[in-house]
PDB file of C-alpha atoms in Angstrom:
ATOM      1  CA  UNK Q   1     -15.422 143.957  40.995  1.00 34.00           C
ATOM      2  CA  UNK Q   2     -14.290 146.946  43.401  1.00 34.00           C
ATOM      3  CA  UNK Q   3     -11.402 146.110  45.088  1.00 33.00           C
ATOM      4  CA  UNK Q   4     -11.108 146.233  48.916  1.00 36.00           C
ATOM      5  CA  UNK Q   5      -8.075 148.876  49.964  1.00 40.00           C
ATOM      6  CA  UNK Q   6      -6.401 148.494  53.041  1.00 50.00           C
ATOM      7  CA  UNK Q   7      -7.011 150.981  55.762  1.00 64.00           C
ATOM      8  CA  UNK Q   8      -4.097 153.717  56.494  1.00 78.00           C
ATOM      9  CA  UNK Q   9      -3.269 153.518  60.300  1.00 89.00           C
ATOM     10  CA  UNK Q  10      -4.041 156.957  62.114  1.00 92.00           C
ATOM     11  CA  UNK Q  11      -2.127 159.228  64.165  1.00 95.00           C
ATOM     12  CA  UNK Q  12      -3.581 161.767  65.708  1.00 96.00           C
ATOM     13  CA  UNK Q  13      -1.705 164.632  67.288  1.00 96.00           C
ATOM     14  CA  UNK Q  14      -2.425 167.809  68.752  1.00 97.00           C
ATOM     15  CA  UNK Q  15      -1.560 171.016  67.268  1.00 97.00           C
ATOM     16  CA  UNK Q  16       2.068 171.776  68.816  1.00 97.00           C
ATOM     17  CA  UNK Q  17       2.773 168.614  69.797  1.00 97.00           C
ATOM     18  CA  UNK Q  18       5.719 166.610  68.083  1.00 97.00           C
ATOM     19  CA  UNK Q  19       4.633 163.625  66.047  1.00 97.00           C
ATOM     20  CA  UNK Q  20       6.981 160.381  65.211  1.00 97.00           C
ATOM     21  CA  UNK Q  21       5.514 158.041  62.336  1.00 96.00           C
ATOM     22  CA  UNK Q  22       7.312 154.795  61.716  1.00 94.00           C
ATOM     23  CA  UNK Q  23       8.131 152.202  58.862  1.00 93.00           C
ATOM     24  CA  UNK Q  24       9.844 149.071  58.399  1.00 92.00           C
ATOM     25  CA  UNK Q  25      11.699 147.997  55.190  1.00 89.00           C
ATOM     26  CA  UNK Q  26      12.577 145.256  53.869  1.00 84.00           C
ATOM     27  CA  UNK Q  27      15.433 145.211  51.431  1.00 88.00           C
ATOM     28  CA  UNK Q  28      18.780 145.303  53.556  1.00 87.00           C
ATOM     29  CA  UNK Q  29      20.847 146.915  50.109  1.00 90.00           C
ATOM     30  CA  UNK Q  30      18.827 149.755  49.981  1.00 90.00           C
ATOM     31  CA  UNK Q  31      20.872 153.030  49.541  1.00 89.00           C
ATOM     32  CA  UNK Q  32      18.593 155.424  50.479  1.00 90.00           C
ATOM     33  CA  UNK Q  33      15.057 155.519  52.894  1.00 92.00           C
ATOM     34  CA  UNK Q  34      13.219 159.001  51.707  1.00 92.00           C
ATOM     35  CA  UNK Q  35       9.825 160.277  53.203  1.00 94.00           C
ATOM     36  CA  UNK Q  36       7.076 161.438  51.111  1.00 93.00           C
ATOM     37  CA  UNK Q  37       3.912 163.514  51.947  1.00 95.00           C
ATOM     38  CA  UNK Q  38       0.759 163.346  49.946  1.00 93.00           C
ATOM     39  CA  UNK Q  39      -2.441 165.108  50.400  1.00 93.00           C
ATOM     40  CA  UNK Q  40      -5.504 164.677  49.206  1.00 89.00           C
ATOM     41  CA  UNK Q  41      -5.635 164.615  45.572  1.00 86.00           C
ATOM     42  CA  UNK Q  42      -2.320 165.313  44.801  1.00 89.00           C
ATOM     43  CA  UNK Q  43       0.645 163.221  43.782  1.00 90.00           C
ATOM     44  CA  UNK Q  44       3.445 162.562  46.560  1.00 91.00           C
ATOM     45  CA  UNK Q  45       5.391 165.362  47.831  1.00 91.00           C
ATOM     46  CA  UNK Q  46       9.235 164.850  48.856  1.00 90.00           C
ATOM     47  CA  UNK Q  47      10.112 165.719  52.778  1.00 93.00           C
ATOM     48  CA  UNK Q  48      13.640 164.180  52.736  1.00 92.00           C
ATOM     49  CA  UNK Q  49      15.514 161.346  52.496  1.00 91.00           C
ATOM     50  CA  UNK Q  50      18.969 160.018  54.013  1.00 92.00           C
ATOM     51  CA  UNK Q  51      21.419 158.017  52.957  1.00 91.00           C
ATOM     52  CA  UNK Q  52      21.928 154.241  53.932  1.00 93.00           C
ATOM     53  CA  UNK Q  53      25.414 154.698  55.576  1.00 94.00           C
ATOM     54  CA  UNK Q  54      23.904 157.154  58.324  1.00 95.00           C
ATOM     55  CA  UNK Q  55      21.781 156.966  61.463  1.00 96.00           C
ATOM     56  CA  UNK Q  56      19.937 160.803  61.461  1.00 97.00           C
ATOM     57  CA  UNK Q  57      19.293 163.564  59.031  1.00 96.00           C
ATOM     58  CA  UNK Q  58      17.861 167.048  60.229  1.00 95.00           C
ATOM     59  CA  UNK Q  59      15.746 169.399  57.853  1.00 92.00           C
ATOM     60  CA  UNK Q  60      13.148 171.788  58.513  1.00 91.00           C
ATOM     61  CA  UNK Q  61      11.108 170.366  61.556  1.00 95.00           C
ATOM     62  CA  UNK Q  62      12.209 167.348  60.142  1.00 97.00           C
ATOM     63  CA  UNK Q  63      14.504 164.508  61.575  1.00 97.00           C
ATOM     64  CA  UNK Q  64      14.828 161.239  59.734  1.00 97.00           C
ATOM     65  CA  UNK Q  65      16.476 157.916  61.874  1.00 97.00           C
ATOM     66  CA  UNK Q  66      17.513 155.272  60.581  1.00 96.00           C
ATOM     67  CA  UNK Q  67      18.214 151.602  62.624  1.00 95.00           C
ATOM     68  CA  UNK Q  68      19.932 149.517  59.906  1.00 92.00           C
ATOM     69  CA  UNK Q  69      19.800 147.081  62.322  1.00 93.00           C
ATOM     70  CA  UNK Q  70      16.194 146.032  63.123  1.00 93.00           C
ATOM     71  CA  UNK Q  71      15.636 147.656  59.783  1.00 92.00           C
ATOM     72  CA  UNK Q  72      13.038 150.512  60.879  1.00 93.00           C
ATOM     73  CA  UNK Q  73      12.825 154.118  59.581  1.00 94.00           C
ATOM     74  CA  UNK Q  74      10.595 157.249  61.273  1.00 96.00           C
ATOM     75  CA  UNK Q  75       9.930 160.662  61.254  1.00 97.00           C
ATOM     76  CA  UNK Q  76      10.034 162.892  63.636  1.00 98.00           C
ATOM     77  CA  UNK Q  77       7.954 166.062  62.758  1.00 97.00           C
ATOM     78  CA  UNK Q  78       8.811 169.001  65.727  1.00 97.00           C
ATOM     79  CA  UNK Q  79       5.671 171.851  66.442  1.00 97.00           C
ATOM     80  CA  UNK Q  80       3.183 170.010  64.153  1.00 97.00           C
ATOM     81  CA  UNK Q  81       1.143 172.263  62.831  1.00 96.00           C
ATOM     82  CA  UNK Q  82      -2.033 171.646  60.391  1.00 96.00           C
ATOM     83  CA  UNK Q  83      -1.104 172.080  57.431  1.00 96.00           C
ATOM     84  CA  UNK Q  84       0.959 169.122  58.075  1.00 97.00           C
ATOM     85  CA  UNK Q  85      -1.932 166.422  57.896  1.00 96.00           C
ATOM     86  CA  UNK Q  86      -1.342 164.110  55.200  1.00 96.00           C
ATOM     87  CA  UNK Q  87      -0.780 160.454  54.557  1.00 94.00           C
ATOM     88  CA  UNK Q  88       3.110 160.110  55.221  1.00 96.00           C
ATOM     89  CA  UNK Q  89       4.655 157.220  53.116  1.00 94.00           C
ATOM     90  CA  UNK Q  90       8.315 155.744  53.122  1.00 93.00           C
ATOM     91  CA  UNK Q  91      10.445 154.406  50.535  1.00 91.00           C
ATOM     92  CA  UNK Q  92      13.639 152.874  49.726  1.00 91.00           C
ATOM     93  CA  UNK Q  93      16.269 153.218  46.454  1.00 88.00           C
ATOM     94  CA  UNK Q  94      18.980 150.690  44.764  1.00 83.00           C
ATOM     95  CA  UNK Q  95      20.997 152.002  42.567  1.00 78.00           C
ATOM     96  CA  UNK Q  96      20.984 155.502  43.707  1.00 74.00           C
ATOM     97  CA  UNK Q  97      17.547 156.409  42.881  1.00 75.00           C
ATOM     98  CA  UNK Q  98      17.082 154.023  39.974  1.00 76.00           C
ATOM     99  CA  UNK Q  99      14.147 151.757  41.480  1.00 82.00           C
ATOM    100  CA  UNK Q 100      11.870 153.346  44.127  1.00 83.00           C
ATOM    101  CA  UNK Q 101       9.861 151.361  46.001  1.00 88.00           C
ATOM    102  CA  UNK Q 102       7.094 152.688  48.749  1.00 89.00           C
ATOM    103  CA  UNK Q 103       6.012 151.350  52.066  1.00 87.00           C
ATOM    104  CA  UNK Q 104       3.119 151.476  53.541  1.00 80.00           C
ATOM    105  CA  UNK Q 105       1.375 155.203  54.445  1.00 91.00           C
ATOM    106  CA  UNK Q 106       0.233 156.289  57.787  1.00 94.00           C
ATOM    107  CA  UNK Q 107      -2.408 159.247  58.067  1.00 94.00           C
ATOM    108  CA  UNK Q 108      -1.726 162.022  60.533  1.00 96.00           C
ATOM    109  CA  UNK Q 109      -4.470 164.230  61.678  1.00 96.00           C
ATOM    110  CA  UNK Q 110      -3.627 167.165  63.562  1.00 96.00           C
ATOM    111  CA  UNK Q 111      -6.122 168.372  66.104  1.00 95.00           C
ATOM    112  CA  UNK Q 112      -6.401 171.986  66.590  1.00 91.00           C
TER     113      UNK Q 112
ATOM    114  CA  UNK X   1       9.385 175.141  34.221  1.00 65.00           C
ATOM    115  CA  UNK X   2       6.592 172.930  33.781  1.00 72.00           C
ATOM    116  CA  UNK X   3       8.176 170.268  36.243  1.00 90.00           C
ATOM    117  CA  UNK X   4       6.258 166.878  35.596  1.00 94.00           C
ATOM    118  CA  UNK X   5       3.392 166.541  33.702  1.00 95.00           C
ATOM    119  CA  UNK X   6       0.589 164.073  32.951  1.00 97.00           C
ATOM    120  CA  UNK X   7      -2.138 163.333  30.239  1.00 96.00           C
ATOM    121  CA  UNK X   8      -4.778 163.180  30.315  1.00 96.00           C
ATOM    122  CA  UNK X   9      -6.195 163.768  33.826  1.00 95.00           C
ATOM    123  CA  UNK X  10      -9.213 161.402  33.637  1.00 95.00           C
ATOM    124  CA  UNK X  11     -10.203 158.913  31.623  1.00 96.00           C
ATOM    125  CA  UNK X  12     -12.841 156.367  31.642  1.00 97.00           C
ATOM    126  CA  UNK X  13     -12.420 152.818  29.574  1.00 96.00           C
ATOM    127  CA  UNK X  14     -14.309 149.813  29.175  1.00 97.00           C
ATOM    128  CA  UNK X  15     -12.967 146.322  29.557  1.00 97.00           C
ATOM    129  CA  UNK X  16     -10.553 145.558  26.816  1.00 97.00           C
ATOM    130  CA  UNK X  17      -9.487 148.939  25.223  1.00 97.00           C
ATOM    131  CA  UNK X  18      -6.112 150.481  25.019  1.00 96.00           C
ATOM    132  CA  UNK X  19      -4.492 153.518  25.654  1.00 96.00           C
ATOM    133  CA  UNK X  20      -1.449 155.406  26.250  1.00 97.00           C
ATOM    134  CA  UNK X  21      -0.626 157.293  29.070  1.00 97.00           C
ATOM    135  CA  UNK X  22       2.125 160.519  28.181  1.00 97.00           C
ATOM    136  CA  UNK X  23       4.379 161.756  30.510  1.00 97.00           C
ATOM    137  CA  UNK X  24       6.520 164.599  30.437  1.00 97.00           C
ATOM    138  CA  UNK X  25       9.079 166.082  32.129  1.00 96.00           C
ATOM    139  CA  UNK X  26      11.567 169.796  30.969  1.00 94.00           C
ATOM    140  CA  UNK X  27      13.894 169.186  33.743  1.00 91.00           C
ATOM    141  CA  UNK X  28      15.978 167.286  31.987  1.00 91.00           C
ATOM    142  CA  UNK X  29      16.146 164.555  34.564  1.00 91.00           C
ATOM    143  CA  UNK X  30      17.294 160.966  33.131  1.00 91.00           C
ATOM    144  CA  UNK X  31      15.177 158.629  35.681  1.00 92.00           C
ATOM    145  CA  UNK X  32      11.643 158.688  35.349  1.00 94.00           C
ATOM    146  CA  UNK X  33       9.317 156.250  36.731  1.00 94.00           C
ATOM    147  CA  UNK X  34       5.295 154.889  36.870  1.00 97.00           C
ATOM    148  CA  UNK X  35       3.761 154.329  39.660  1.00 95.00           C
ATOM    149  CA  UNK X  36      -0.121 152.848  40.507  1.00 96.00           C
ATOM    150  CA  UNK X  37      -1.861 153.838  43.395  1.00 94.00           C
ATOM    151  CA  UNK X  38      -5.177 152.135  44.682  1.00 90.00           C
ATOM    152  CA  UNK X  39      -7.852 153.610  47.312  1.00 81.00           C
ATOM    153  CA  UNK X  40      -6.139 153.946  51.152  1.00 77.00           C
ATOM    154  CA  UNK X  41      -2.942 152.622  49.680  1.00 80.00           C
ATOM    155  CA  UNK X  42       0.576 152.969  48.958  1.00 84.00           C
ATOM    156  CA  UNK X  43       2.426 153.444  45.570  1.00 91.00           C
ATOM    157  CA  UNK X  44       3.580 150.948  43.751  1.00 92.00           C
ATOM    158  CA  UNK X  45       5.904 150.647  40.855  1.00 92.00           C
ATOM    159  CA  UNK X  46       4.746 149.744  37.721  1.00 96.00           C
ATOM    160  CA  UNK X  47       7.950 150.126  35.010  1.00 96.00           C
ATOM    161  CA  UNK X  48      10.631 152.643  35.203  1.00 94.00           C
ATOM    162  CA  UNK X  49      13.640 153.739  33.196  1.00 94.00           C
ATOM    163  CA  UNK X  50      17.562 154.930  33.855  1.00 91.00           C
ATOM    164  CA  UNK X  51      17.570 156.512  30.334  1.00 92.00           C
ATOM    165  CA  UNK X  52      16.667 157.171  27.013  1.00 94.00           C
ATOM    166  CA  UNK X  53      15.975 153.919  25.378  1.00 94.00           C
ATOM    167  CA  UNK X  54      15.942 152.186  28.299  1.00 95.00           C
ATOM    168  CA  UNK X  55      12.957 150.613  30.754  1.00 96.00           C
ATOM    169  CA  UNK X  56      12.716 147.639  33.672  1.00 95.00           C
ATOM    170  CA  UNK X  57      10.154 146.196  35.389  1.00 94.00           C
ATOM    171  CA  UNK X  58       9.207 147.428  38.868  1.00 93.00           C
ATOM    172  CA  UNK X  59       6.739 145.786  41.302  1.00 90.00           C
ATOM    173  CA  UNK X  60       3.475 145.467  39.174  1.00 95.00           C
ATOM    174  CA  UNK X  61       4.572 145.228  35.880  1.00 96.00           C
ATOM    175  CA  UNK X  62       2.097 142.964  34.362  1.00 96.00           C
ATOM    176  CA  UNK X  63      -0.796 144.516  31.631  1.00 96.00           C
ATOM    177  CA  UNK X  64       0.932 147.133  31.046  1.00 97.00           C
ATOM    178  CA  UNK X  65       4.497 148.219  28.666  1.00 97.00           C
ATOM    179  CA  UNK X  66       6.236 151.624  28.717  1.00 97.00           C
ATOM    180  CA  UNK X  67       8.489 153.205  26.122  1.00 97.00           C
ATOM    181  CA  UNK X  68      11.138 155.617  26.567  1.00 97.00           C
ATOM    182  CA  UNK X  69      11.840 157.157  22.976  1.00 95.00           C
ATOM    183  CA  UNK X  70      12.813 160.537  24.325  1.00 95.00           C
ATOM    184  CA  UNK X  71      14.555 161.798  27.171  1.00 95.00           C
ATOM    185  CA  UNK X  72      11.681 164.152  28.242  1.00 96.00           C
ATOM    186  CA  UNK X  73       8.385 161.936  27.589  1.00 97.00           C
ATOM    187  CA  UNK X  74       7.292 158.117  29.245  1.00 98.00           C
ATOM    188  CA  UNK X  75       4.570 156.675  28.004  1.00 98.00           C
ATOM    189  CA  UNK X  76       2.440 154.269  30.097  1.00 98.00           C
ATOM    190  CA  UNK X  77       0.529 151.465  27.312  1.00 97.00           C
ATOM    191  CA  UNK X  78      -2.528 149.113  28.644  1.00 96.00           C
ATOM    192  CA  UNK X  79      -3.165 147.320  25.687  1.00 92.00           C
ATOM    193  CA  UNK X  80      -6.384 145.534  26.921  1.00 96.00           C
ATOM    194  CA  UNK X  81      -7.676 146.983  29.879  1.00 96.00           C
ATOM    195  CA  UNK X  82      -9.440 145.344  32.907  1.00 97.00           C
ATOM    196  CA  UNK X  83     -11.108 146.559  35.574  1.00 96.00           C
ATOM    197  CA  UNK X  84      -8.248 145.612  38.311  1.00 95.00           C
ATOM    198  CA  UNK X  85      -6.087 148.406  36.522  1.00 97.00           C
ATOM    199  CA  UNK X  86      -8.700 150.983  37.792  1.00 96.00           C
ATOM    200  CA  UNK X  87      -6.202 152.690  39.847  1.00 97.00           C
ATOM    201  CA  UNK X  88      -4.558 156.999  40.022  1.00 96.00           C
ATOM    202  CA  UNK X  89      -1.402 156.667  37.484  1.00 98.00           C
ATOM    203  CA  UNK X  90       1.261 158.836  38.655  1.00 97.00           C
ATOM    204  CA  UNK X  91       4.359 159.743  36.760  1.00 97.00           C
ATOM    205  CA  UNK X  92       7.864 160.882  38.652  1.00 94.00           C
ATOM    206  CA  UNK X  93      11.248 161.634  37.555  1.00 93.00           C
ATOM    207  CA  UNK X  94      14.450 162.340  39.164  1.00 88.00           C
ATOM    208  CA  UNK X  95      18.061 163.952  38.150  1.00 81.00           C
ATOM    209  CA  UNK X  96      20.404 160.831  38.479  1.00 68.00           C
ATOM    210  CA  UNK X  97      23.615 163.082  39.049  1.00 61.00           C
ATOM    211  CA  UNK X  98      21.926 164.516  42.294  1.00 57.00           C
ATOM    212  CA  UNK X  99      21.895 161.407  44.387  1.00 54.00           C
ATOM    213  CA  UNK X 100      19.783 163.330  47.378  1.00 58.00           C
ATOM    214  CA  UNK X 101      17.424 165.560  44.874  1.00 62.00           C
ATOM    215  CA  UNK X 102      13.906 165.245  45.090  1.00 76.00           C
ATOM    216  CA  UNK X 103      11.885 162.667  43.218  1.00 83.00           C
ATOM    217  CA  UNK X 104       9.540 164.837  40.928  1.00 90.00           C
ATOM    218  CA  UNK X 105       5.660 163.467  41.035  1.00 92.00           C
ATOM    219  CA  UNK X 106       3.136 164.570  38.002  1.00 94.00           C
ATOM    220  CA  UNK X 107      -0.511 165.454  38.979  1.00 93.00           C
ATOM    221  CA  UNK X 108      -1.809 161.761  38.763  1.00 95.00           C
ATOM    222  CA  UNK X 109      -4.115 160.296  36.210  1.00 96.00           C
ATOM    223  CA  UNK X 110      -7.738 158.647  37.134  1.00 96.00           C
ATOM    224  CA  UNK X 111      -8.263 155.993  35.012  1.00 97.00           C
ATOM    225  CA  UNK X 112     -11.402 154.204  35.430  1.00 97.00           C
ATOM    226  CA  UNK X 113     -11.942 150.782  33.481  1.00 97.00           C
ATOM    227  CA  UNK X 114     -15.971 149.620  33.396  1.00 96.00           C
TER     228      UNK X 114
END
């Protein structure tokens, strides 16, 4: 039978506007928490990723946090701009990139 | 460089046949991994491998077996097919030495099972 996918939850944000999208994990021994984006049709595409012993990475428009404590992860995306709609996914490593698991994905739309 | 690369692109099965899925990477890179991903979902892991010769079990490993003979190529194995493995196959590999490289993803396969 066809099998029933979950729904992605939605952001929407306006062109220019800064956009923040969230995850939770789950394994507390992760050693890294990466961001992926994927559009339509194509596999995932890396954004960047930080390691477990800090709290904030910076790249291009780009800020990861990390709260080891209540064990959440988000990007912050500055000026978004179109081309930047995409489903959004986290993930998290052991062993230094040996297993890779993914959260959940969260679709941004950017208005123009 | 070809980066990572998949075949084939689409393929259609019914119930109960096999096939292999071939992946292939020139970067050298020593992990490589398999991933399923279903409509309005996230990826999951399937197998992946540390090395030449070498494979584990990821999330979803069930139906399916891998093989690592080569540094450069992964093959993905369903050796009876069912229609819950109806699912975009995607292939990714990574250079273990460069802890904060990028994971490499292939184009994705479509693999239909009727």
């Amino acid at each position: 039978g066809e099998s029933v996918g979950l729904h992605l939850p939605t952001l929407s944000v306006q062109e220019g506007d800064n956009s923040i999208i969230n995850c939770a994990y789950s394994n507390s021994a992760s050693d890294y928490f990466i961001w992926y984006k994927q559009e339509s049709g194509k596999g995932p595409q890396f954004i960047i990723d930080i390691r477990s012993n800090m709290d904030k990475r910076q790249g291009q428009r780009v800020t990861v946090l990390l709260n080891k404590t209540v064990k959440h992860l988000s990007l912050q995306i500055a000026a978004t701009q179109p081309g930047d709609s995409a489903v959004y996914f986290c993930a998290e490593t052991t062993g230094g990139y040996q297993k890779v698991t993914f959260g959940t994905g969260t679709k941004l739309q950017v208005i123009p | 460089n070809a980066g990572v690369t998949q075949t084939p692109k689409f393929r259609v099965l019914k119930t109960g046949q096999s096939m292999t899925l071939l992946c292939a990477q020139d970067m050298n890179h020593e992990y490589m991994y398999w991933y399923r991903q279903d409509p309005g979902m996230g990826l999951r892991l399937i197998h992946y491998s540390v090395g030449e010769g070498t494979t584990a079990k990821g999330e979803v490993p069930d139906g399916y077996n891998v093989s690592r003979l080569k540094k450069q190529n992964f093959l993905l194995g369903l050796e009876s097919a069912a229609p819950s493995q109806t699912s975009v196959y995607f292939c990714a590999s990574h250079h273990r030495r460069l802890s904060t490289d990028t994971q490499y993803f292939g184009p994705g396969t479509r693999l239909t099972v009727l």
